[in-house]
Short mmCIF file of C-alpha atoms in Angstrom, two decimals:
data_model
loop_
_atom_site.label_atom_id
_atom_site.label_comp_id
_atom_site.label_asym_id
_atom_site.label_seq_id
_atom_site.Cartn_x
_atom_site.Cartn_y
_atom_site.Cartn_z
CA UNK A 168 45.85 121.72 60.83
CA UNK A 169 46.15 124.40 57.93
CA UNK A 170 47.13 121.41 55.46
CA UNK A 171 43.96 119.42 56.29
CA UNK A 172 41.58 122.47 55.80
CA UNK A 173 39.90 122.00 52.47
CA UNK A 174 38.95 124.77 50.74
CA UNK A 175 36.22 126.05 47.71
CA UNK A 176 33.41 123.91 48.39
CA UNK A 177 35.13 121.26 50.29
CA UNK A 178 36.00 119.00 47.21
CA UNK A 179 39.89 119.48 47.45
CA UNK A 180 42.67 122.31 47.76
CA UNK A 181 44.22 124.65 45.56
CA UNK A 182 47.66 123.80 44.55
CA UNK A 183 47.47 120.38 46.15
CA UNK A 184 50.57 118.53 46.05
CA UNK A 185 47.65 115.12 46.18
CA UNK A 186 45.50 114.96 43.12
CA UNK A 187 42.94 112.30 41.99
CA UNK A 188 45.80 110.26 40.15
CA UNK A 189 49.11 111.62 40.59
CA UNK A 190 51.31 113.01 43.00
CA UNK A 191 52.68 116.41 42.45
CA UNK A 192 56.59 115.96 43.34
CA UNK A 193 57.55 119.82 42.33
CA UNK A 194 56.54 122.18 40.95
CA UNK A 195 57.73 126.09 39.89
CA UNK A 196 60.73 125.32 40.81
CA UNK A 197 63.33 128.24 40.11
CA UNK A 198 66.77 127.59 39.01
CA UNK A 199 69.80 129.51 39.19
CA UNK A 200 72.99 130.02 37.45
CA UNK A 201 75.64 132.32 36.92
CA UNK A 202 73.12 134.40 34.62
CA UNK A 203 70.40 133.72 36.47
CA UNK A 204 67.54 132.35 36.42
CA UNK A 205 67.12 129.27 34.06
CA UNK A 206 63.96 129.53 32.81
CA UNK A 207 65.33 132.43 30.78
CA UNK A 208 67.64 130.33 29.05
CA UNK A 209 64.57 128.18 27.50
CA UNK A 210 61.94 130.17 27.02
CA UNK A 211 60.32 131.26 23.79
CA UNK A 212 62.02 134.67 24.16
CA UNK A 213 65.30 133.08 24.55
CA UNK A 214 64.99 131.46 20.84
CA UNK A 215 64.18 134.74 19.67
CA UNK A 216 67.40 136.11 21.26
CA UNK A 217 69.25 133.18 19.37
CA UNK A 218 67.48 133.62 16.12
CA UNK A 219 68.73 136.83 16.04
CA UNK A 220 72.65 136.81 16.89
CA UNK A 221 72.70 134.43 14.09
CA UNK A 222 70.89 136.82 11.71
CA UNK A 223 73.77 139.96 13.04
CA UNK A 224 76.25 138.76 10.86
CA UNK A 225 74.38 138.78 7.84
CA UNK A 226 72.66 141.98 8.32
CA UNK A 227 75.69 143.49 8.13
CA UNK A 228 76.74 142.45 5.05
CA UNK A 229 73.03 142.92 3.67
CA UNK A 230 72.51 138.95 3.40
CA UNK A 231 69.83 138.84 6.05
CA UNK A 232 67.20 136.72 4.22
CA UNK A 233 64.64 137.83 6.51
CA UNK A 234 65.34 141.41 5.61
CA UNK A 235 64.31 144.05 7.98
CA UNK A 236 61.70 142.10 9.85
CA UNK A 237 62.50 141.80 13.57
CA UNK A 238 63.30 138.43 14.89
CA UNK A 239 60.78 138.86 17.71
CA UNK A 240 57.85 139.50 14.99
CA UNK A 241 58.56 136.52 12.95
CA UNK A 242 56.03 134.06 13.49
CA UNK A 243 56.18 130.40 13.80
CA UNK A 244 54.17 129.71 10.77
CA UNK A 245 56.82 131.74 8.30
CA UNK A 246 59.89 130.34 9.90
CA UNK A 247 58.22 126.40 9.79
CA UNK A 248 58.16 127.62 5.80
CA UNK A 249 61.70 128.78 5.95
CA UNK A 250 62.30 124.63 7.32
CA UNK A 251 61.53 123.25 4.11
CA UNK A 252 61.91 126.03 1.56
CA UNK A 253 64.03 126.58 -1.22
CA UNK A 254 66.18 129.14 0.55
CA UNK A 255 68.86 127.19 1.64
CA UNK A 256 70.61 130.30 3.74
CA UNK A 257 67.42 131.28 5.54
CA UNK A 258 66.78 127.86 6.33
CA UNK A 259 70.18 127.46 7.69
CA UNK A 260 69.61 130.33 10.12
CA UNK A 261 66.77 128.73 11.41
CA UNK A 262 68.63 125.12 11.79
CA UNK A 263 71.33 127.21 13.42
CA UNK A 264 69.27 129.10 15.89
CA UNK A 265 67.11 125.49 17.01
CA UNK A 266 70.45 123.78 17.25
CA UNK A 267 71.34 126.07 19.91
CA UNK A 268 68.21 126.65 21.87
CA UNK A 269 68.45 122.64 22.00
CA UNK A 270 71.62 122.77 23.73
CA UNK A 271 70.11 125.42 25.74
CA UNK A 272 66.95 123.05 26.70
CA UNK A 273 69.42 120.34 26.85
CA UNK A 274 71.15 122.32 29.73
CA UNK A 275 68.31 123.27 31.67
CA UNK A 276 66.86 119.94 31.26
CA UNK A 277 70.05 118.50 32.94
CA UNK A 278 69.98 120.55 36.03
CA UNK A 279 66.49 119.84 36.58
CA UNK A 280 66.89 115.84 36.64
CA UNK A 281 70.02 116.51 38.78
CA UNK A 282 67.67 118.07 41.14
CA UNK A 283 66.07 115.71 44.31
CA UNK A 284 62.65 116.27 43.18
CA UNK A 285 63.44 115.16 39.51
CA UNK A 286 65.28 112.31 40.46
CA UNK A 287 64.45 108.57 38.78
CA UNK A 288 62.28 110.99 36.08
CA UNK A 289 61.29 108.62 33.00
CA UNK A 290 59.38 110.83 31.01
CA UNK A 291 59.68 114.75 29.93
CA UNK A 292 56.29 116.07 28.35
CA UNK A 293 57.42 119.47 26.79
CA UNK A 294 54.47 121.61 26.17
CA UNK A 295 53.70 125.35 25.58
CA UNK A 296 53.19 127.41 22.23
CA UNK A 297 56.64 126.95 21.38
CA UNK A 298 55.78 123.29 21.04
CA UNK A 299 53.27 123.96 18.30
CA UNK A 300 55.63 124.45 15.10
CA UNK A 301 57.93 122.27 13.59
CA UNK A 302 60.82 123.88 15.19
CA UNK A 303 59.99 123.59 18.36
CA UNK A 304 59.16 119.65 17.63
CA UNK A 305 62.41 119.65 16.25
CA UNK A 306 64.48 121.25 19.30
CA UNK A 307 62.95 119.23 21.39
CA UNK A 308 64.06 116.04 19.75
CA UNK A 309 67.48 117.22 19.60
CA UNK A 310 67.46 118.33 23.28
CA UNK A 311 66.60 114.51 23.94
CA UNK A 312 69.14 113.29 21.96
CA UNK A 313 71.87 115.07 24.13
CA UNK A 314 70.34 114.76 27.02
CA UNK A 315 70.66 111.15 26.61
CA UNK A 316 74.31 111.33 25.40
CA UNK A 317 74.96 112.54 28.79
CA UNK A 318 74.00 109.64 29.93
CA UNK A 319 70.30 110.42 31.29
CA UNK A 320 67.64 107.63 30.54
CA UNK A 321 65.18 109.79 30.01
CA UNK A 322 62.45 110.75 27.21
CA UNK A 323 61.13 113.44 25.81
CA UNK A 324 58.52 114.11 23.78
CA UNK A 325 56.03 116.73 22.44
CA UNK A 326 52.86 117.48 24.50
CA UNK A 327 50.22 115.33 22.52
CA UNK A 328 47.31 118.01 22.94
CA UNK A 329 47.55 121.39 21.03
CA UNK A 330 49.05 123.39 23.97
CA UNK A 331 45.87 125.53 23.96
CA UNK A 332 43.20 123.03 24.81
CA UNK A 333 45.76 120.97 26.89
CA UNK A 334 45.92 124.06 29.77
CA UNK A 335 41.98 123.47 29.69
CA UNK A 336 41.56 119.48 29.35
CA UNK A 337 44.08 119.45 32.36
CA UNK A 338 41.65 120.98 34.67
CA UNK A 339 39.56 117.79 34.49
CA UNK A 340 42.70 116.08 36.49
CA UNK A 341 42.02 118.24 39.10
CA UNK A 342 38.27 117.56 39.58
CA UNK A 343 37.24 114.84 42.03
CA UNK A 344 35.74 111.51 40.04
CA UNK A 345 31.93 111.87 40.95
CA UNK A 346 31.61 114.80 38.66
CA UNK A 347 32.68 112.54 35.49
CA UNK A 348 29.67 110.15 36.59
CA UNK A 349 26.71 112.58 36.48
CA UNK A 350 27.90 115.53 34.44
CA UNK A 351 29.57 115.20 30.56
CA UNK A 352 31.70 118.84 30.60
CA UNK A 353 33.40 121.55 32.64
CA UNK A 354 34.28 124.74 32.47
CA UNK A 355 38.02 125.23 32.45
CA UNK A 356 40.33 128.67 32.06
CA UNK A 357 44.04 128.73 31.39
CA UNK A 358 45.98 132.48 32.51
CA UNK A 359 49.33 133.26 30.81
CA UNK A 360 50.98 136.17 30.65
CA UNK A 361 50.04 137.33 27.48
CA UNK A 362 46.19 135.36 26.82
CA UNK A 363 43.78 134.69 29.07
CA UNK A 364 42.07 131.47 27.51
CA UNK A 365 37.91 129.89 28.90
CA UNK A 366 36.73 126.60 27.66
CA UNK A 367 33.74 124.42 27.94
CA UNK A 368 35.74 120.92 28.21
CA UNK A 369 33.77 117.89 27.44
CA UNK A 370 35.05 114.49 29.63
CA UNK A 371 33.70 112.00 26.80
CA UNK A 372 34.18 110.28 29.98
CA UNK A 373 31.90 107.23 29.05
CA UNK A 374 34.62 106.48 25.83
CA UNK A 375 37.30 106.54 27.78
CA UNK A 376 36.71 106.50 32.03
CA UNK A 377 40.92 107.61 31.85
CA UNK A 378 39.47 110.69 29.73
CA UNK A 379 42.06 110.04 27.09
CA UNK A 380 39.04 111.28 24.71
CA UNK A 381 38.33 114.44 26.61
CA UNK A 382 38.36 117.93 24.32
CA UNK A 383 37.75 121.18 24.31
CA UNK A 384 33.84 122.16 23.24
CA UNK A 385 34.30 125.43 22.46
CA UNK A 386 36.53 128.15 23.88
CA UNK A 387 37.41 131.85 24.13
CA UNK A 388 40.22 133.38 23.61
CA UNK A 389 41.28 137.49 24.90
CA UNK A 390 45.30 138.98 24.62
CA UNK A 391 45.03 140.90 27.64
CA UNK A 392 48.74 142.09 27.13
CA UNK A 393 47.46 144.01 23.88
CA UNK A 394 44.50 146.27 25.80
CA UNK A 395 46.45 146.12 29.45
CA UNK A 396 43.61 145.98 31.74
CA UNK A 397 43.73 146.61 35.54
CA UNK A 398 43.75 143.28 37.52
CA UNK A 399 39.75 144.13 38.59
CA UNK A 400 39.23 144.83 34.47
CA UNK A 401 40.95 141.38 33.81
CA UNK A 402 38.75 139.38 36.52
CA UNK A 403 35.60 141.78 35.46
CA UNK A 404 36.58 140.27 31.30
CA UNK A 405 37.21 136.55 32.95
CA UNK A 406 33.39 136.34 34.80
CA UNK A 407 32.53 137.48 31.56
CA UNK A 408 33.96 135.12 29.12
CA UNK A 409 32.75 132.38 31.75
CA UNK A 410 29.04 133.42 31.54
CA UNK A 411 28.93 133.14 28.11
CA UNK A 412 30.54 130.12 27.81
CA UNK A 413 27.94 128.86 30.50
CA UNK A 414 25.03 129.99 28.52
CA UNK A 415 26.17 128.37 25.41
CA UNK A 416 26.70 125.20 27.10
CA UNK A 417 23.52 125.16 28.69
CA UNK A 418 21.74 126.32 24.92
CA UNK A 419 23.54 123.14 23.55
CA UNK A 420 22.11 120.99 26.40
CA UNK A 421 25.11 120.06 27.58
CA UNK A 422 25.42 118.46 31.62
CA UNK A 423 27.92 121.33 32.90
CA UNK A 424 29.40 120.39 36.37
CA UNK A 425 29.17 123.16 39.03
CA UNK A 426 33.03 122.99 38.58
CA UNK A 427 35.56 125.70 37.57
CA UNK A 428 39.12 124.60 36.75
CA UNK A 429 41.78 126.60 36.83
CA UNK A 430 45.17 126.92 35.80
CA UNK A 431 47.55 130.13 37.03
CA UNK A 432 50.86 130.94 36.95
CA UNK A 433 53.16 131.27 40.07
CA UNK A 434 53.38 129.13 43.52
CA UNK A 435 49.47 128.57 44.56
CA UNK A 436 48.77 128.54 47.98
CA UNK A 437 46.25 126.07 49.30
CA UNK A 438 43.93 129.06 49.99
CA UNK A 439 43.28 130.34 47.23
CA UNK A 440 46.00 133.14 46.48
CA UNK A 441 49.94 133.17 44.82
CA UNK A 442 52.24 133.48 46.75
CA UNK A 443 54.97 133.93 43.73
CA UNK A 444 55.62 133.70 40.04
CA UNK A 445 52.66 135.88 38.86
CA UNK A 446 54.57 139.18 37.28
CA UNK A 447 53.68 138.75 34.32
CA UNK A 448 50.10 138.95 34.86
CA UNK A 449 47.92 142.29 34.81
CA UNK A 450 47.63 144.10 38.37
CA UNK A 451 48.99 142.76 41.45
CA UNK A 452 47.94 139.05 41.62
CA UNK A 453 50.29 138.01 44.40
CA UNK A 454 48.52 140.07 46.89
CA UNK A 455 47.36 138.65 50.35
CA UNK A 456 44.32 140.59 49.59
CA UNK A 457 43.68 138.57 46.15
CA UNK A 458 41.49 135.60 45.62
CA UNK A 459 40.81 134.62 42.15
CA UNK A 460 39.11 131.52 43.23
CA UNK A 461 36.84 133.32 45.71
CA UNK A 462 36.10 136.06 42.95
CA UNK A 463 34.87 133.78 40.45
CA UNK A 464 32.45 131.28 43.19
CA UNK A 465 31.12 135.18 44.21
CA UNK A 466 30.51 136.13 40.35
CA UNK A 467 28.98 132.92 39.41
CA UNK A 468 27.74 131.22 42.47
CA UNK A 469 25.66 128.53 41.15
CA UNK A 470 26.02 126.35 37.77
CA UNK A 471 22.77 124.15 36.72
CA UNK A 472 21.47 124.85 40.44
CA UNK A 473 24.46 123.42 42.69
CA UNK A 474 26.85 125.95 44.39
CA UNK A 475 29.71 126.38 42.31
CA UNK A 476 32.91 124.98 43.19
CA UNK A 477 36.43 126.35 42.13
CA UNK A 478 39.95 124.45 42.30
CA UNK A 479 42.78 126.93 41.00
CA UNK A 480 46.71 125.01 40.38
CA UNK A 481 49.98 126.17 38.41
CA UNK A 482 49.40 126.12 34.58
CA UNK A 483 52.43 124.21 34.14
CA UNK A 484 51.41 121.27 36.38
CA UNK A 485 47.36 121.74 34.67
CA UNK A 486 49.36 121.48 30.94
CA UNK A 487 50.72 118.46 32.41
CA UNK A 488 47.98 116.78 34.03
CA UNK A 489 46.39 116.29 30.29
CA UNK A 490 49.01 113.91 29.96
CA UNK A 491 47.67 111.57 33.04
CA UNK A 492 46.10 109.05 30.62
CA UNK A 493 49.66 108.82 28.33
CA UNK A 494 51.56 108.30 31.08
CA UNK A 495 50.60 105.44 32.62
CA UNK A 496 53.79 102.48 30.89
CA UNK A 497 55.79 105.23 33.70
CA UNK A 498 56.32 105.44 37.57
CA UNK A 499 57.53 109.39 37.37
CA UNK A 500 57.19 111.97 34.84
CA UNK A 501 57.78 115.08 34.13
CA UNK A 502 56.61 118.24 32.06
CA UNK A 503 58.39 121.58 30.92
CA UNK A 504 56.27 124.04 29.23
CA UNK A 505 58.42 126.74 27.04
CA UNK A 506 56.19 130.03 26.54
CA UNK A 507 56.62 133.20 27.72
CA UNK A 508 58.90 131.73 31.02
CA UNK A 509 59.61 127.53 31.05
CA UNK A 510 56.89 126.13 33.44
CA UNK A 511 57.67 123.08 35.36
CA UNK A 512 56.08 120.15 37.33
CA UNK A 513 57.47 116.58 38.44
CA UNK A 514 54.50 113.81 38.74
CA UNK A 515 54.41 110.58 40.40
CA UNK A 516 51.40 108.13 39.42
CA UNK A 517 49.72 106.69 42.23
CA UNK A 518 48.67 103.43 40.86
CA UNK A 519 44.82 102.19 41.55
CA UNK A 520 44.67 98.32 42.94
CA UNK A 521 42.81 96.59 40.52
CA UNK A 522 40.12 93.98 41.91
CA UNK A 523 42.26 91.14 40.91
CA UNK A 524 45.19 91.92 42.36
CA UNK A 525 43.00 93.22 45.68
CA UNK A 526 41.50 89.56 45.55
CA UNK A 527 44.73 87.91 44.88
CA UNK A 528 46.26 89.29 48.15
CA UNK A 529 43.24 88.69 49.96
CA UNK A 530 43.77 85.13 49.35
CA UNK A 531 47.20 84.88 50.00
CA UNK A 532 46.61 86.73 53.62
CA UNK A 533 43.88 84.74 53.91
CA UNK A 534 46.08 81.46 53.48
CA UNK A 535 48.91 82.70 55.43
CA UNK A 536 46.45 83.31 58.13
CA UNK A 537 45.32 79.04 57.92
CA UNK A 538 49.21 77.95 57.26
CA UNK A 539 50.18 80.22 60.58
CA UNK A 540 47.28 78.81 62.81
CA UNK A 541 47.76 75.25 60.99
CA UNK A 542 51.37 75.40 62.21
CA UNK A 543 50.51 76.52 65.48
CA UNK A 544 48.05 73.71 66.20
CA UNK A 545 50.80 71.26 65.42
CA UNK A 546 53.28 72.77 67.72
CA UNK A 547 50.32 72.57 70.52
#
């Protein structure tokens, strides 16, 4: 009975393994090895980790072309530079460290499509900020490479939205179709570990009814691992940036749903709270006692005078749901998201009958139906 009760409004559940267009196969799974989990092995801190054991040897002969600058601190920008720029050794580094977070990926990537819920997986989507710099566009093309040498058909390729608005466009995927008819945008917020990221996501749904054309309006962006708030300060800064965002919206005369997307690290349960996965977040999120959901329908109950509805899912499976409209030349796809753990979520499309090919089997029922009592009046 618990699995039929729907929840926020009564337009769908949180963490629903059913959404409007796909099927959500897995999701969060955890993988272990000798060294534990995974994830670790394929995360953005794990390139860091490689980036520097290949700067060690250097440093200690006082060759380090990156000089005293910790590997940890060097951003994406600089090293993308480094990629194409006359310092040959410092670029080598670089090409040395993505070689080996690709076999990394490469690895991880394996053991997932080995798994039962990855199985017959056609597709790869690799998103997160990682994705958005040359190396990581590069790592992940040489992760696909072996991966296929290994003898996996599979692709992968770069998440096409900047991995920023794609945590917010993905919310749309979880919204239920009517609000695409009468409203043009939504409000949408993505939670990570270190930013806590609000959006006013327009459908464009009249361009393109598979919202390929959707984008973000406008957006705001708070690092809530530089000012370490309590988890009542984070929700408190959340309802805040939401408001505003609402009141701009409206100013612009924009049609905003009475919708709030969401997308949340860990294991969502269908009520409303996390069961798992949220540790890096500020406070105790996984607490019995927590709701975001419910918190943010309380704080803003009502958006252009409707009640407000809220759907919350995993951030890895929201990243991936902006890739719905891309995805449709595949059965079963998949998405890894490399930031500050490696998110994951295995989708299967569930495809729409089209009115011809609903009329075509109507007719071919329909004729059986004549052949079958055509035959039978012979036989009387």
């Amino acid at each position: 009975m618990a699995e039929d009760t729907l929840t926020t409004a009564g337009i769908g559940r949180h963490g629903a393994t059913r959404l409007p267009s796909v099927d959500v196969d897995s999701f969060n799974i955890e993988l272990k090895d000798d060294e534990g989990f995974l994830g670790d092995r394929a995360s953005k801190g794990a390139f860091r980790k490689i980036l520097e054991q290949w700067r060690k040897p250097l440093r200690k002969s006082g060759e380090d072309p990156f000089g005293d600058e910790p590997s940890d601190k060097i951003s994406k920008k600089v090293l993308d530079a480094v990629l194409v720029g006359d310092d040959v050794e410092a670029s080598a580094v670089v090409h040395s460290a993505i070689e080996d977070f690709a076999q990394e990926l490469a690895y991880v990537t394996r053991r997932f499509l080995k798994t039962k819920a990855w199985a017959k997986t056609e597709r790869i989507v690799v998103g997160g900020g990682f994705r958005d710099s040359r190396l990581g566009e590069l790592a992940i093309a040489r992760a696909e490479i072996v991966v296929k040498a290994d003898g996996f058909k599979v692709d992968m390729v770069p998440i096409r939205f900047d991995p920023d608005d794609a945590g917010l466009i993905g919310c749309l995927h979880l919204a239920p179709s009517w609000i695409f008819e009468a409203y043009d945008s939504i409000l949408a917020v993505d939670i990570g570990g270190t930013n806590i990221r609000c959006g006013v996501v327009e459908t464009r749904w009249k361009k393109a009814p598979d919202l390929s054309k959707a984008a973000v309006r406008k957006s705001e962006l708070w690092r809530h691992a530089d000012d370490e708030p309590t988890r009542e300060g984070a929700v408190k800064r959340l309802v805040k940036m939401l408001k505003d965002l609402l009141t701009a919206a409206e100013a612009e005369g924009l049609k905003l749903a009475p919708f709030i997307g969401i997308a949340c690290p860990g294991v969502i349960n269908h009520d409303g709270t996390i069961e798992k996965g949220a540790q890096n977040l500020p406070g105790n999120w996984e607490s019995s006692k927590f709701n975001l959901p419910n918190s943010l329908a309380e704080a803003i109950p009502e958006i252009a005078g409707h009640d407000t509805a809220v759907l919350m899912h995993n951030d890895g499976v929201v990243q991936g749901l902006s890739e719905v409209p891309f995805m449709q030349d595949v059965d079963r796809w998949g998405v890894l998201t490399i930031g500050t753990g490696l998110g994951n979520a295995r989708f299967t499309n569930r495809r729409k009958e089209k009115n011809g090919d609903k009329d075509e089997k109507e007719d071919k029922d329909e004729k059986k139906e004549k052949n079958g009592k055509a035959e039978k009046k012979g036989k009387e």
